Backbone as CSV, one residue per row, in Angstrom:
resi,resn,N_x,N_y,N_z,CA_x,CA_y,CA_z,C_x,C_y,C_z
1,MET,-7.562,-19.380,15.444,-6.831,-18.349,16.157,-5.976,-19.003,17.225
2,THR,-4.698,-18.857,17.095,-3.790,-19.453,18.057,-2.960,-18.378,18.698
3,ASP,-2.330,-18.728,19.810,-1.459,-17.747,20.468,-0.070,-17.730,19.848
4,GLY,0.192,-18.626,18.923,1.470,-18.640,18.215,2.602,-19.279,18.994
5,ALA,2.349,-19.760,20.215,3.416,-20.285,21.068,4.058,-21.544,20.480
6,ASP,3.276,-22.352,19.764,3.814,-23.611,19.269,3.941,-23.629,17.747
7,THR,3.902,-22.472,17.106,4.011,-22.424,15.655,5.355,-21.846,15.245
8,THR,5.838,-22.319,14.124,7.034,-21.734,13.532,6.669,-21.334,12.109
9,ASP,7.443,-20.417,11.579,7.162,-19.956,10.233,8.459,-19.871,9.435
10,HIS,8.353,-19.384,8.230,9.481,-19.240,7.321,10.611,-18.423,7.953
11,VAL,10.261,-17.352,8.631,11.282,-16.490,9.239,12.014,-17.224,10.356
12,ASP,11.301,-18.017,11.138,11.969,-18.820,12.172,13.005,-19.743,11.541
13,ARG,12.633,-20.374,10.426,13.563,-21.286,9.750,14.790,-20.532,9.235
14,LEU,14.573,-19.345,8.642,15.708,-18.540,8.170,16.619,-18.132,9.315
15,ARG,16.019,-17.716,10.419,16.834,-17.293,11.571,17.661,-18.450,12.120
16,ARG,17.066,-19.648,12.165,17.824,-20.815,12.635,19.003,-21.100,11.713
17,GLN,18.785,-20.992,10.412,19.872,-21.228,9.461,20.986,-20.198,9.639
18,TRP,20.619,-18.927,9.770,21.639,-17.893,9.969,22.356,-18.070,11.313
19,ALA,21.613,-18.484,12.329,22.243,-18.702,13.635,23.286,-19.811,13.552
20,ARG,22.999,-20.818,12.746,23.965,-21.900,12.559,25.197,-21.399,11.797
21,GLU,24.984,-20.591,10.758,26.079,-20.134,9.902,26.848,-18.948,10.482
22,LEU,26.147,-18.060,11.163,26.774,-16.860,11.755,26.290,-16.714,13.195
23,PRO,26.759,-17.586,14.088,26.233,-17.603,15.459,26.468,-16.316,16.242
24,ASP,27.408,-15.492,15.800,27.684,-14.243,16.505,26.750,-13.093,16.099
25,LEU,25.924,-13.303,15.058,25.074,-12.234,14.531,23.665,-12.326,15.114
26,ASP,23.174,-11.225,15.647,21.829,-11.149,16.197,20.836,-10.934,15.046
27,THR,19.990,-11.910,14.805,19.014,-11.820,13.722,17.640,-11.372,14.220
28,GLU,17.577,-10.846,15.415,16.295,-10.425,15.974,15.545,-9.429,15.087
29,PRO,16.220,-8.506,14.372,15.454,-7.617,13.486,14.617,-8.374,12.447
30,MET,15.081,-9.550,12.024,14.308,-10.355,11.079,12.976,-10.800,11.677
31,ALA,12.925,-10.930,12.992,11.695,-11.382,13.637,10.545,-10.424,13.334
32,VAL,10.844,-9.146,13.194,9.820,-8.159,12.870,9.870,-7.787,11.391
33,LEU,10.992,-7.273,10.940,11.074,-6.769,9.570,11.027,-7.883,8.533
34,GLY,11.628,-9.010,8.826,11.540,-10.151,7.913,10.103,-10.629,7.768
35,ARG,9.378,-10.626,8.878,7.971,-11.027,8.819,7.127,-9.985,8.088
36,ALA,7.432,-8.708,8.278,6.696,-7.666,7.560,6.908,-7.837,6.053
37,TYR,8.146,-8.086,5.652,8.469,-8.300,4.248,7.764,-9.552,3.719
38,ARG,7.832,-10.625,4.484,7.194,-11.887,4.085,5.685,-11.709,3.971
39,LEU,5.081,-11.025,4.928,3.647,-10.774,4.901,3.267,-9.993,3.650
40,SER,4.031,-8.964,3.349,3.773,-8.167,2.151,3.813,-9.036,0.899
41,ASN,4.809,-9.900,0.807,4.927,-10.791,-0.351,3.779,-11.796,-0.426
42,LEU,3.335,-12.274,0.733,2.266,-13.272,0.748,0.913,-12.694,0.332
43,VAL,0.629,-11.451,0.686,-0.685,-10.880,0.390,-0.728,-10.075,-0.901
44,ARG,0.430,-9.705,-1.428,0.481,-8.866,-2.636,-0.312,-9.465,-3.799
45,GLY,-0.141,-10.746,-4.056,-0.826,-11.380,-5.181,-2.337,-11.305,-5.064
46,GLY,-2.855,-11.530,-3.885,-4.306,-11.452,-3.677,-4.835,-10.043,-3.873
47,ILE,-4.077,-9.065,-3.387,-4.483,-7.662,-3.552,-4.460,-7.286,-5.024
48,GLU,-3.395,-7.674,-5.712,-3.291,-7.365,-7.140,-4.394,-8.059,-7.938
49,ALA,-4.726,-9.291,-7.569,-5.803,-10.010,-8.256,-7.149,-9.322,-8.011
50,THR,-7.352,-8.833,-6.805,-8.589,-8.113,-6.511,-8.729,-6.898,-7.420
51,PHE,-7.664,-6.098,-7.520,-7.728,-4.916,-8.377,-7.863,-5.305,-9.844
52,ALA,-7.183,-6.368,-10.258,-7.281,-6.831,-11.645,-8.715,-7.206,-11.995
53,GLY,-9.459,-7.705,-11.022,-10.863,-8.030,-11.232,-11.705,-6.809,-11.573
54,PHE,-11.171,-5.641,-11.303,-11.844,-4.387,-11.637,-11.161,-3.675,-12.804
55,GLY,-10.292,-4.413,-13.507,-9.606,-3.848,-14.665,-8.534,-2.843,-14.307
56,LEU,-7.961,-2.965,-13.112,-6.964,-2.016,-12.616,-5.709,-2.737,-12.177
57,ASP,-4.574,-2.063,-12.304,-3.395,-2.548,-11.596,-3.286,-1.738,-10.309
58,ARG,-2.341,-2.117,-9.460,-2.229,-1.459,-8.148,-1.983,0.042,-8.290
59,GLY,-1.123,0.430,-9.217,-0.822,1.843,-9.408,-2.024,2.634,-9.883
60,GLU,-2.810,2.049,-10.767,-4.013,2.726,-11.250,-5.025,2.881,-10.118
61,PHE,-5.170,1.814,-9.305,-6.065,1.950,-8.155,-5.571,3.057,-7.230
62,ASP,-4.261,3.126,-7.007,-3.729,4.160,-6.121,-4.157,5.551,-6.573
63,VAL,-4.157,5.790,-7.879,-4.547,7.106,-8.398,-6.031,7.356,-8.163
64,ILE,-6.889,6.427,-8.602,-8.319,6.693,-8.457,-8.750,6.612,-6.991
65,GLY,-8.064,5.788,-6.207,-8.344,5.729,-4.774,-7.981,7.030,-4.082
66,THR,-6.852,7.618,-4.467,-6.436,8.897,-3.890,-7.443,9.988,-4.234
67,LEU,-7.891,10.007,-5.483,-8.904,10.988,-5.881,-10.208,10.758,-5.126
68,ARG,-10.625,9.500,-4.983,-11.900,9.196,-4.307,-11.856,9.580,-2.848
69,ARG,-10.757,9.302,-2.171,-10.693,9.613,-0.742,-10.411,11.084,-0.478
70,SER,-10.101,11.861,-1.531,-9.884,13.292,-1.351,-11.194,14.022,-1.089
71,GLY,-12.307,13.370,-1.358,-13.617,13.963,-1.123,-14.060,14.825,-2.295
72,PRO,-15.369,15.169,-2.294,-15.894,15.977,-3.388,-15.100,17.274,-3.524
73,PRO,-14.849,17.721,-4.714,-15.326,17.249,-6.012,-14.422,16.200,-6.654
74,TYR,-13.592,15.508,-5.870,-12.727,14.429,-6.354,-11.789,14.905,-7.457
75,ARG,-11.130,16.021,-7.189,-10.171,16.606,-8.137,-8.923,17.019,-7.376
76,LEU,-7.775,16.765,-7.992,-6.490,17.197,-7.442,-5.606,17.654,-8.589
77,THR,-4.617,18.476,-8.256,-3.619,18.831,-9.265,-2.685,17.643,-9.434
78,PRO,-2.017,17.543,-10.570,-1.028,16.472,-10.728,0.029,16.510,-9.619
79,THR,0.432,17.692,-9.206,1.434,17.796,-8.130,0.892,17.209,-6.835
80,GLU,-0.359,17.514,-6.496,-0.959,16.943,-5.286,-1.022,15.423,-5.393
81,LEU,-1.341,14.923,-6.576,-1.416,13.476,-6.768,-0.065,12.809,-6.626
82,TYR,0.949,13.293,-7.347,2.223,12.577,-7.262,2.883,12.757,-5.909
83,THR,2.572,13.841,-5.209,3.080,14.003,-3.843,2.398,13.001,-2.909
84,ALA,1.088,12.871,-3.027,0.350,11.924,-2.187,0.774,10.486,-2.461
85,LEU,1.098,10.202,-3.722,1.474,8.842,-4.110,2.968,8.574,-3.973
86,MET,3.748,9.618,-3.661,5.189,9.513,-3.510,5.813,8.874,-4.742
87,MET,5.552,9.484,-5.886,6.094,8.977,-7.134,6.514,10.152,-8.005
88,SER,7.161,9.845,-9.111,7.613,10.897,-10.023,6.451,11.395,-10.870
89,SER,6.593,12.607,-11.367,5.550,13.149,-12.237,5.457,12.328,-13.523
90,GLY,6.591,11.844,-14.033,6.577,11.015,-15.235,5.811,9.724,-15.038
91,GLY,6.014,9.079,-13.907,5.291,7.842,-13.602,3.790,8.092,-13.494
92,LEU,3.426,9.236,-12.918,2.016,9.580,-12.803,1.412,9.816,-14.181
93,THR,2.131,10.487,-15.045,1.612,10.803,-16.379,1.194,9.537,-17.113
94,HIS,1.996,8.487,-17.055,1.659,7.224,-17.724,0.369,6.630,-17.156
95,ARG,0.220,6.692,-15.844,-1.004,6.174,-15.233,-2.211,7.007,-15.652
96,LEU,-2.045,8.320,-15.684,-3.162,9.190,-16.050,-3.625,8.923,-17.486
97,VAL,-2.680,8.695,-18.385,-3.041,8.399,-19.775,-3.905,7.136,-19.829
98,ARG,-3.484,6.085,-19.125,-4.252,4.829,-19.136,-5.637,5.016,-18.507
99,LEU,-5.698,5.746,-17.398,-6.976,5.947,-16.706,-7.918,6.841,-17.508
100,GLU,-7.358,7.804,-18.208,-8.193,8.681,-19.043,-8.757,7.882,-20.217
101,LYS,-7.939,7.054,-20.844,-8.417,6.198,-21.945,-9.522,5.257,-21.479
102,ALA,-9.439,4.824,-20.224,-10.450,3.922,-19.665,-11.699,4.672,-19.204
103,GLY,-11.673,5.996,-19.263,-12.831,6.790,-18.852,-12.996,6.930,-17.354
104,LEU,-11.920,6.674,-16.590,-12.012,6.731,-15.131,-11.606,8.092,-14.562
105,ILE,-10.840,8.849,-15.318,-10.470,10.210,-14.927,-10.588,11.103,-16.154
106,ARG,-10.608,12.399,-15.895,-10.506,13.373,-16.989,-9.611,14.498,-16.488
107,ARG,-8.946,15.136,-17.427,-8.121,16.297,-17.092,-8.896,17.544,-17.484
108,GLU,-8.966,18.478,-16.525,-9.730,19.705,-16.729,-8.834,20.911,-16.488
109,LYS,-9.163,21.997,-17.144,-8.460,23.247,-16.851,-8.911,23.728,-15.483
110,SER,-7.969,24.254,-14.732,-8.284,24.785,-13.409,-9.118,26.054,-13.552
111,PRO,-10.221,26.163,-12.822,-11.027,27.375,-12.906,-10.311,28.607,-12.344
112,SER,-9.341,28.375,-11.465,-8.627,29.502,-10.855,-7.384,29.907,-11.633
113,ASP,-6.866,29.012,-12.472,-5.662,29.311,-13.248,-5.738,28.520,-14.553
114,GLY,-6.048,29.205,-15.634,-6.239,28.553,-16.919,-5.037,27.791,-17.429
115,ARG,-3.853,28.057,-16.856,-2.652,27.330,-17.278,-2.510,26.005,-16.557
116,SER,-3.207,25.838,-15.448,-3.090,24.621,-14.637,-4.147,23.596,-15.034
117,VAL,-3.836,22.360,-14.733,-4.741,21.250,-15.023,-5.123,20.587,-13.703
118,LEU,-6.342,20.131,-13.640,-6.802,19.320,-12.518,-7.117,17.926,-13.036
119,VAL,-6.870,16.936,-12.215,-7.238,15.560,-12.537,-8.517,15.282,-11.762
120,ALA,-9.567,14.949,-12.498,-10.879,14.729,-11.888,-11.320,13.287,-12.088
121,LEU,-11.914,12.741,-11.062,-12.457,11.392,-11.113,-13.817,11.453,-11.816
122,THR,-14.035,10.584,-12.782,-15.345,10.512,-13.438,-16.293,9.731,-12.531
123,THR,-17.564,9.757,-12.873,-18.550,8.972,-12.124,-18.181,7.492,-12.163
124,ASP,-17.781,7.017,-13.345,-17.352,5.611,-13.467,-16.099,5.348,-12.632
125,GLY,-15.175,6.308,-12.612,-13.956,6.158,-11.833,-14.247,6.084,-10.345
126,ALA,-15.164,6.932,-9.875,-15.530,6.919,-8.450,-16.174,5.591,-8.076
127,ALA,-17.067,5.117,-8.938,-17.732,3.840,-8.656,-16.733,2.690,-8.662
128,ARG,-15.811,2.692,-9.616,-14.811,1.627,-9.696,-13.880,1.672,-8.491
129,ALA,-13.446,2.874,-8.104,-12.556,3.009,-6.937,-13.233,2.471,-5.685
130,GLU,-14.498,2.831,-5.488,-15.209,2.374,-4.298,-15.407,0.863,-4.316
131,ALA,-15.836,0.331,-5.438,-16.063,-1.117,-5.521,-14.764,-1.897,-5.311
132,ALA,-13.685,-1.432,-5.944,-12.400,-2.115,-5.796,-11.905,-2.046,-4.357
133,PHE,-12.082,-0.880,-3.718,-11.622,-0.739,-2.337,-12.446,-1.615,-1.396
134,ARG,-13.748,-1.672,-1.610,-14.585,-2.548,-0.769,-14.143,-4.011,-0.910
135,ALA,-13.892,-4.448,-2.142,-13.446,-5.826,-2.362,-12.076,-6.062,-1.732
136,ASP,-11.188,-5.088,-1.842,-9.862,-5.202,-1.257,-9.945,-5.328,0.263
137,MET,-10.781,-4.500,0.885,-10.915,-4.565,2.343,-11.501,-5.904,2.782
138,ALA,-12.430,-6.463,2.009,-12.982,-7.780,2.343,-11.905,-8.854,2.250
139,GLN,-11.083,-8.784,1.187,-10.012,-9.762,1.005,-8.989,-9.629,2.132
140,GLU,-8.614,-8.397,2.476,-7.635,-8.188,3.543,-8.199,-8.593,4.905
141,ALA,-9.493,-8.367,5.140,-10.111,-8.796,6.399,-10.048,-10.319,6.524
142,ALA,-10.242,-11.012,5.417,-10.160,-12.474,5.437,-8.755,-12.930,5.808
143,VAL,-7.745,-12.233,5.311,-6.356,-12.563,5.640,-6.121,-12.442,7.145
144,LEU,-6.739,-11.453,7.756,-6.491,-11.171,9.173,-7.305,-12.035,10.129
145,GLN,-8.125,-12.949,9.609,-8.955,-13.788,10.470,-8.151,-14.680,11.402
146,ALA,-6.863,-14.870,11.110,-6.025,-15.691,11.994,-5.788,-14.994,13.341
147,LEU,-6.068,-13.685,13.403,-5.877,-12.915,14.636,-7.220,-12.483,15.189
148,ASP,-7.357,-12.528,16.524,-8.598,-12.024,17.103,-8.551,-10.484,17.127
149,PRO,-9.678,-9.829,17.382,-9.714,-8.358,17.325,-8.684,-7.669,18.227
150,GLN,-8.442,-8.222,19.409,-7.456,-7.622,20.308,-6.043,-7.735,19.746
151,ASP,-5.737,-8.880,19.155,-4.416,-9.065,18.544,-4.233,-8.128,17.356
152,ARG,-5.292,-7.980,16.547,-5.205,-7.062,15.400,-4.966,-5.637,15.876
153,ALA,-5.669,-5.224,16.918,-5.493,-3.868,17.449,-4.087,-3.684,18.014
154,ALA,-3.600,-4.685,18.730,-2.251,-4.588,19.303,-1.201,-4.527,18.196
155,LEU,-1.339,-5.375,17.187,-0.388,-5.378,16.074,-0.426,-4.047,15.329
156,ALA,-1.624,-3.544,15.057,-1.751,-2.250,14.371,-1.080,-1.137,15.188
157,GLY,-1.268,-1.160,16.496,-0.646,-0.150,17.352,0.871,-0.229,17.340
158,LEU,1.403,-1.426,17.390,2.856,-1.598,17.356,3.436,-1.184,16.010
159,LEU,2.764,-1.554,14.925,3.242,-1.149,13.598,3.178,0.370,13.439
160,ARG,2.104,0.993,13.946,1.989,2.456,13.901,3.166,3.102,14.639
161,LYS,3.486,2.569,15.808,4.597,3.107,16.603,5.919,2.962,15.854
162,LEU,6.149,1.797,15.254,7.377,1.557,14.502,7.472,2.499,13.302
163,ILE,6.393,2.588,12.525,6.407,3.437,11.331,6.576,4.901,11.703
164,ALA,5.895,5.356,12.743,6.036,6.755,13.171,7.477,7.057,13.566
165,GLY,8.121,6.117,14.230,9.518,6.307,14.616,10.439,6.380,13.416
166,ILE,10.191,5.527,12.439,11.005,5.538,11.219,10.762,6.825,10.444
167,GLU,9.505,7.223,10.303,9.183,8.447,9.571,9.762,9.685,10.243
168,ALA,9.842,9.663,11.568,10.385,10.810,12.296,11.898,10.918,12.161
169,ASP,12.552,9.799,11.882,14.009,9.784,11.751,14.365,9.576,10.286
170,SER,14.525,10.671,9.568,14.760,10.581,8.128,16.074,9.865,7.797
171,SER,16.960,9.715,8.761,18.212,9.002,8.463,17.967,7.506,8.268
172,MET,16.806,7.000,8.693,16.505,5.579,8.552,15.953,5.222,7.192
173,THR,15.506,6.206,6.414,14.887,5.893,5.130,15.554,6.673,4.017
174,VAL,15.678,6.021,2.887,16.193,6.684,1.688,15.016,7.273,0.933
175,SER,13.992,6.462,0.705,12.767,6.965,0.086,11.611,6.358,0.838
176,ARG,10.593,7.138,1.055,9.431,6.677,1.815,8.360,6.201,0.879
177,GLN,7.677,5.170,1.293,6.568,4.623,0.538,5.291,4.921,1.292
178,SER,4.198,5.108,0.553,2.923,5.388,1.199,2.291,4.118,1.724
């Protein structure tokens, strides 16, 4: 755990190169957003490998994870699912087909409206979602060991503030990701 005062990273190197080539351009946004992008790229492979260890891709985990965290009886309408996942209904349908074939979800008729369908997590799906999420959190906690608890809390607070500001100003985003 270091204070970062004497370390440089990939983004520092990029900023120095841009400063040399375009000295009039302020690259300060890269200090935050470039690092957020770089961080996402650096950890994505480990997260995907964790889910792959459970026979899931990231999108499939997102579906069963959303159902699991919805609480008992772990059922949502397709509309609730694709809204929560911020994706198209067509994209969700492909995931549901794969998850149903794997026995992790089932589609049921809605008891309140026979024309509607509910997506329900199976017992195997709930167990897989929980196990995969526990493994993912352990892997992500290991990534964060470079920061002490106070630094992690401060970083989380700053990111929350930034994201809340962006979400509140719809002119800053074309499409929002969960």
